Amino acid sequence: MGYIEWSSYLELGIKDVDDQHHKLIDIINKLYDGLFEEHTKEIQLEVLSGLLKYTEEHFKDEEELLRVHNFIDNEEHIKKHKEFTDKIIYYHESITAGKMVMSLDILSYLTEWLTGHIQGIDKEYVAFLKNKGVV
Ligand SMILES: [Fe+2]
Ligand SMILES: [Fe+2]
């Protein structure tokens, strides 16, 4: 079941980036499944670890792409990425320690951050990269 619909408003038109964004959304949708189907804490944490791992991979690739093409706002972009990975780590640690449980609030944060980031700061590099011939 899909909670965040992948659709054209999230598409940037750069294939590798779109594929990675799509996969991130699939993983967040799995977390929604875990919440509503009442998966065990261990399984939810495993999916959350998977989200962290793939987020780090995507951010690394995206930052490298921007660095290679000398995109001027890369530092600011890296800071935003770190904010998100730090938050996932915080949730993972808090749930592991029993100080927090997976919730709609957490999933709303992840959903809003990611979709907002794609439509906001990620979208800002699209014209620049396309101009450099990246597709
Ligand atoms: Fe980004
Ligand atoms: Fe991105």
PDB file of C-alpha atoms and ligand atoms in Angstrom:
ATOM      1  CA  MET A   1       0.000   0.000   0.000  1.00  0.00           C
ATOM      2  CA  GLY A   2       1.287   3.462  -0.851  1.00  0.00           C
ATOM      3  CA  TYR A   3       0.811   6.444   1.454  1.00  0.00           C
ATOM      4  CA  ILE A   4       2.912   8.953  -0.448  1.00  0.00           C
ATOM      5  CA  GLU A   5       2.011   8.785  -4.106  1.00  0.00           C
ATOM      6  CA  TRP A   6       4.946   9.115  -6.456  1.00  0.00           C
ATOM      7  CA  SER A   7       3.837  11.565  -9.117  1.00  0.00           C
ATOM      8  CA  SER A   8       5.052  14.228 -11.488  1.00  0.00           C
ATOM      9  CA  TYR A   9       5.210  16.930  -8.807  1.00  0.00           C
ATOM     10  CA  LEU A  10       8.148  15.014  -7.303  1.00  0.00           C
ATOM     11  CA  GLU A  11       9.914  14.367 -10.579  1.00  0.00           C
ATOM     12  CA  LEU A  12      12.954  16.506 -11.354  1.00  0.00           C
ATOM     13  CA  GLY A  13      13.729  15.010 -14.755  1.00  0.00           C
ATOM     14  CA  ILE A  14      17.199  13.710 -13.838  1.00  0.00           C
ATOM     15  CA  LYS A  15      16.877   9.945 -13.976  1.00  0.00           C
ATOM     16  CA  ASP A  16      19.310   8.731 -11.302  1.00  0.00           C
ATOM     17  CA  VAL A  17      18.103  11.357  -8.839  1.00  0.00           C
ATOM     18  CA  ASP A  18      14.439  10.573  -9.530  1.00  0.00           C
ATOM     19  CA  ASP A  19      15.060   6.841  -9.090  1.00  0.00           C
ATOM     20  CA  GLN A  20      16.724   7.429  -5.731  1.00  0.00           C
ATOM     21  CA  HIS A  21      13.974   9.806  -4.535  1.00  0.00           C
ATOM     22  CA  HIS A  22      11.384   7.243  -5.589  1.00  0.00           C
ATOM     23  CA  LYS A  23      13.125   4.531  -3.596  1.00  0.00           C
ATOM     24  CA  LEU A  24      13.277   6.777  -0.498  1.00  0.00           C
ATOM     25  CA  ILE A  25       9.545   7.294  -0.744  1.00  0.00           C
ATOM     26  CA  ASP A  26       9.008   3.537  -1.089  1.00  0.00           C
ATOM     27  CA  ILE A  27      10.917   3.015   2.164  1.00  0.00           C
ATOM     28  CA  ILE A  28       8.874   5.685   3.990  1.00  0.00           C
ATOM     29  CA  ASN A  29       5.734   3.970   2.685  1.00  0.00           C
ATOM     30  CA  LYS A  30       7.031   0.748   4.231  1.00  0.00           C
ATOM     31  CA  LEU A  31       7.276   2.550   7.557  1.00  0.00           C
ATOM     32  CA  TYR A  32       3.601   3.533   7.227  1.00  0.00           C
ATOM     33  CA  ASP A  33       2.789  -0.133   6.559  1.00  0.00           C
ATOM     34  CA  GLY A  34       4.743  -1.079   9.675  1.00  0.00           C
ATOM     35  CA  LEU A  35       2.773   1.386  11.769  1.00  0.00           C
ATOM     36  CA  PHE A  36      -0.689   0.452  10.531  1.00  0.00           C
ATOM     37  CA  GLU A  37      -0.031  -3.281  10.343  1.00  0.00           C
ATOM     38  CA  GLU A  38       1.528  -3.150  13.812  1.00  0.00           C
ATOM     39  CA  HIS A  39       4.885  -4.653  12.910  1.00  0.00           C
ATOM     40  CA  THR A  40       7.204  -5.352  15.808  1.00  0.00           C
ATOM     41  CA  LYS A  41       9.550  -2.645  17.036  1.00  0.00           C
ATOM     42  CA  GLU A  42      12.496  -4.672  15.704  1.00  0.00           C
ATOM     43  CA  ILE A  43      11.078  -4.748  12.185  1.00  0.00           C
ATOM     44  CA  GLN A  44      10.219  -1.047  12.288  1.00  0.00           C
ATOM     45  CA  LEU A  45      13.766  -0.260  13.428  1.00  0.00           C
ATOM     46  CA  GLU A  46      15.165  -2.403  10.642  1.00  0.00           C
ATOM     47  CA  VAL A  47      13.182  -0.455   8.038  1.00  0.00           C
ATOM     48  CA  LEU A  48      14.238   2.825   9.671  1.00  0.00           C
ATOM     49  CA  SER A  49      17.889   1.697   9.470  1.00  0.00           C
ATOM     50  CA  GLY A  50      17.309   0.946   5.804  1.00  0.00           C
ATOM     51  CA  LEU A  51      15.942   4.454   5.328  1.00  0.00           C
ATOM     52  CA  LEU A  52      19.020   5.943   7.006  1.00  0.00           C
ATOM     53  CA  LYS A  53      21.387   3.866   4.910  1.00  0.00           C
ATOM     54  CA  TYR A  54      19.706   4.683   1.608  1.00  0.00           C
ATOM     55  CA  THR A  55      19.276   8.360   2.538  1.00  0.00           C
ATOM     56  CA  GLU A  56      23.019   8.592   3.209  1.00  0.00           C
ATOM     57  CA  GLU A  57      23.722   6.931  -0.116  1.00  0.00           C
ATOM     58  CA  HIS A  58      21.412   9.298  -2.001  1.00  0.00           C
ATOM     59  CA  PHE A  59      22.778  12.408  -0.264  1.00  0.00           C
ATOM     60  CA  LYS A  60      26.359  11.323  -0.981  1.00  0.00           C
ATOM     61  CA  ASP A  61      25.581  10.815  -4.683  1.00  0.00           C
ATOM     62  CA  GLU A  62      23.631  14.072  -4.968  1.00  0.00           C
ATOM     63  CA  GLU A  63      26.316  16.108  -3.170  1.00  0.00           C
ATOM     64  CA  GLU A  64      28.974  14.576  -5.402  1.00  0.00           C
ATOM     65  CA  LEU A  65      26.966  15.418  -8.522  1.00  0.00           C
ATOM     66  CA  LEU A  66      26.667  19.048  -7.362  1.00  0.00           C
ATOM     67  CA  ARG A  67      30.338  19.193  -6.382  1.00  0.00           C
ATOM     68  CA  VAL A  68      31.538  17.832  -9.725  1.00  0.00           C
ATOM     69  CA  HIS A  69      29.542  20.519 -11.548  1.00  0.00           C
ATOM     70  CA  ASN A  70      30.603  23.296  -9.133  1.00  0.00           C
ATOM     71  CA  PHE A  71      27.109  24.141  -7.984  1.00  0.00           C
ATOM     72  CA  ILE A  72      27.544  27.235  -5.784  1.00  0.00           C
ATOM     73  CA  ASP A  73      25.008  26.427  -3.063  1.00  0.00           C
ATOM     74  CA  ASN A  74      26.369  22.962  -2.330  1.00  0.00           C
ATOM     75  CA  GLU A  75      27.463  23.765   1.261  1.00  0.00           C
ATOM     76  CA  GLU A  76      24.009  24.976   2.227  1.00  0.00           C
ATOM     77  CA  HIS A  77      22.521  21.873   0.607  1.00  0.00           C
ATOM     78  CA  ILE A  78      24.875  19.569   2.560  1.00  0.00           C
ATOM     79  CA  LYS A  79      23.774  21.237   5.823  1.00  0.00           C
ATOM     80  CA  LYS A  80      20.122  20.507   5.021  1.00  0.00           C
ATOM     81  CA  HIS A  81      20.948  16.879   4.283  1.00  0.00           C
ATOM     82  CA  LYS A  82      22.745  16.523   7.608  1.00  0.00           C
ATOM     83  CA  GLU A  83      19.713  17.906   9.430  1.00  0.00           C
ATOM     84  CA  PHE A  84      17.620  15.065   8.021  1.00  0.00           C
ATOM     85  CA  THR A  85      20.060  12.216   8.650  1.00  0.00           C
ATOM     86  CA  ASP A  86      20.638  13.501  12.226  1.00  0.00           C
ATOM     87  CA  LYS A  87      16.891  13.413  12.784  1.00  0.00           C
ATOM     88  CA  ILE A  88      16.590   9.830  11.530  1.00  0.00           C
ATOM     89  CA  ILE A  89      19.463   8.809  13.830  1.00  0.00           C
ATOM     90  CA  TYR A  90      17.734  10.575  16.727  1.00  0.00           C
ATOM     91  CA  TYR A  91      14.460   8.716  16.057  1.00  0.00           C
ATOM     92  CA  HIS A  92      16.278   5.414  15.710  1.00  0.00           C
ATOM     93  CA  GLU A  93      18.139   5.879  18.998  1.00  0.00           C
ATOM     94  CA  SER A  94      15.058   7.080  20.876  1.00  0.00           C
ATOM     95  CA  ILE A  95      12.904   4.182  19.671  1.00  0.00           C
ATOM     96  CA  THR A  96      15.674   1.686  20.433  1.00  0.00           C
ATOM     97  CA  ALA A  97      15.995   3.079  23.961  1.00  0.00           C
ATOM     98  CA  GLY A  98      12.223   2.875  24.485  1.00  0.00           C
ATOM     99  CA  LYS A  99      11.903   6.661  24.868  1.00  0.00           C
ATOM    100  CA  MET A 100       9.731   6.958  21.783  1.00  0.00           C
ATOM    101  CA  VAL A 101       7.584   4.746  19.578  1.00  0.00           C
ATOM    102  CA  MET A 102       7.079   4.948  15.834  1.00  0.00           C
ATOM    103  CA  SER A 103       4.200   7.343  15.227  1.00  0.00           C
ATOM    104  CA  LEU A 104       2.320   9.328  12.642  1.00  0.00           C
ATOM    105  CA  ASP A 105       4.155  12.433  13.884  1.00  0.00           C
ATOM    106  CA  ILE A 106       7.496  10.872  12.976  1.00  0.00           C
ATOM    107  CA  LEU A 107       6.208   9.698   9.603  1.00  0.00           C
ATOM    108  CA  SER A 108       4.681  13.115   8.868  1.00  0.00           C
ATOM    109  CA  TYR A 109       8.011  14.736   9.608  1.00  0.00           C
ATOM    110  CA  LEU A 110       9.877  12.340   7.277  1.00  0.00           C
ATOM    111  CA  THR A 111       7.249  12.747   4.545  1.00  0.00           C
ATOM    112  CA  GLU A 112       7.052  16.523   4.750  1.00  0.00           C
ATOM    113  CA  TRP A 113      10.795  16.987   4.982  1.00  0.00           C
ATOM    114  CA  LEU A 114      11.537  14.774   1.989  1.00  0.00           C
ATOM    115  CA  THR A 115       8.768  15.995  -0.324  1.00  0.00           C
ATOM    116  CA  GLY A 116       9.450  19.610   0.698  1.00  0.00           C
ATOM    117  CA  HIS A 117      13.175  19.164   0.104  1.00  0.00           C
ATOM    118  CA  ILE A 118      12.673  17.630  -3.345  1.00  0.00           C
ATOM    119  CA  GLN A 119      10.282  20.375  -4.427  1.00  0.00           C
ATOM    120  CA  GLY A 120      12.364  23.089  -2.815  1.00  0.00           C
ATOM    121  CA  ILE A 121      16.143  22.957  -2.528  1.00  0.00           C
ATOM    122  CA  ASP A 122      16.617  19.948  -4.857  1.00  0.00           C
ATOM    123  CA  LYS A 123      14.534  21.596  -7.562  1.00  0.00           C
ATOM    124  CA  GLU A 124      16.865  24.605  -7.454  1.00  0.00           C
ATOM    125  CA  TYR A 125      19.764  22.673  -9.010  1.00  0.00           C
ATOM    126  CA  VAL A 126      17.749  21.162 -11.878  1.00  0.00           C
ATOM    127  CA  ALA A 127      18.052  23.962 -14.443  1.00  0.00           C
ATOM    128  CA  PHE A 128      21.736  24.356 -13.549  1.00  0.00           C
ATOM    129  CA  LEU A 129      22.529  20.658 -14.039  1.00  0.00           C
ATOM    130  CA  LYS A 130      20.452  20.355 -17.194  1.00  0.00           C
ATOM    131  CA  ASN A 131      22.380  23.268 -18.571  1.00  0.00           C
ATOM    132  CA  LYS A 132      25.529  21.196 -17.974  1.00  0.00           C
ATOM    133  CA  GLY A 133      24.006  18.337 -19.941  1.00  0.00           C
ATOM    134  CA  VAL A 134      22.976  16.145 -16.991  1.00  0.00           C
ATOM    135  CA  VAL A 135      19.801  14.157 -17.709  1.00  0.00           C
TER     136      VAL A 135
HETATM  137 FE    FE B   1      19.053  17.188  -1.642  1.00  0.00          FE
HETATM  138 FE    FE B   2      17.616  14.608  -3.254  1.00  0.00          FE
END
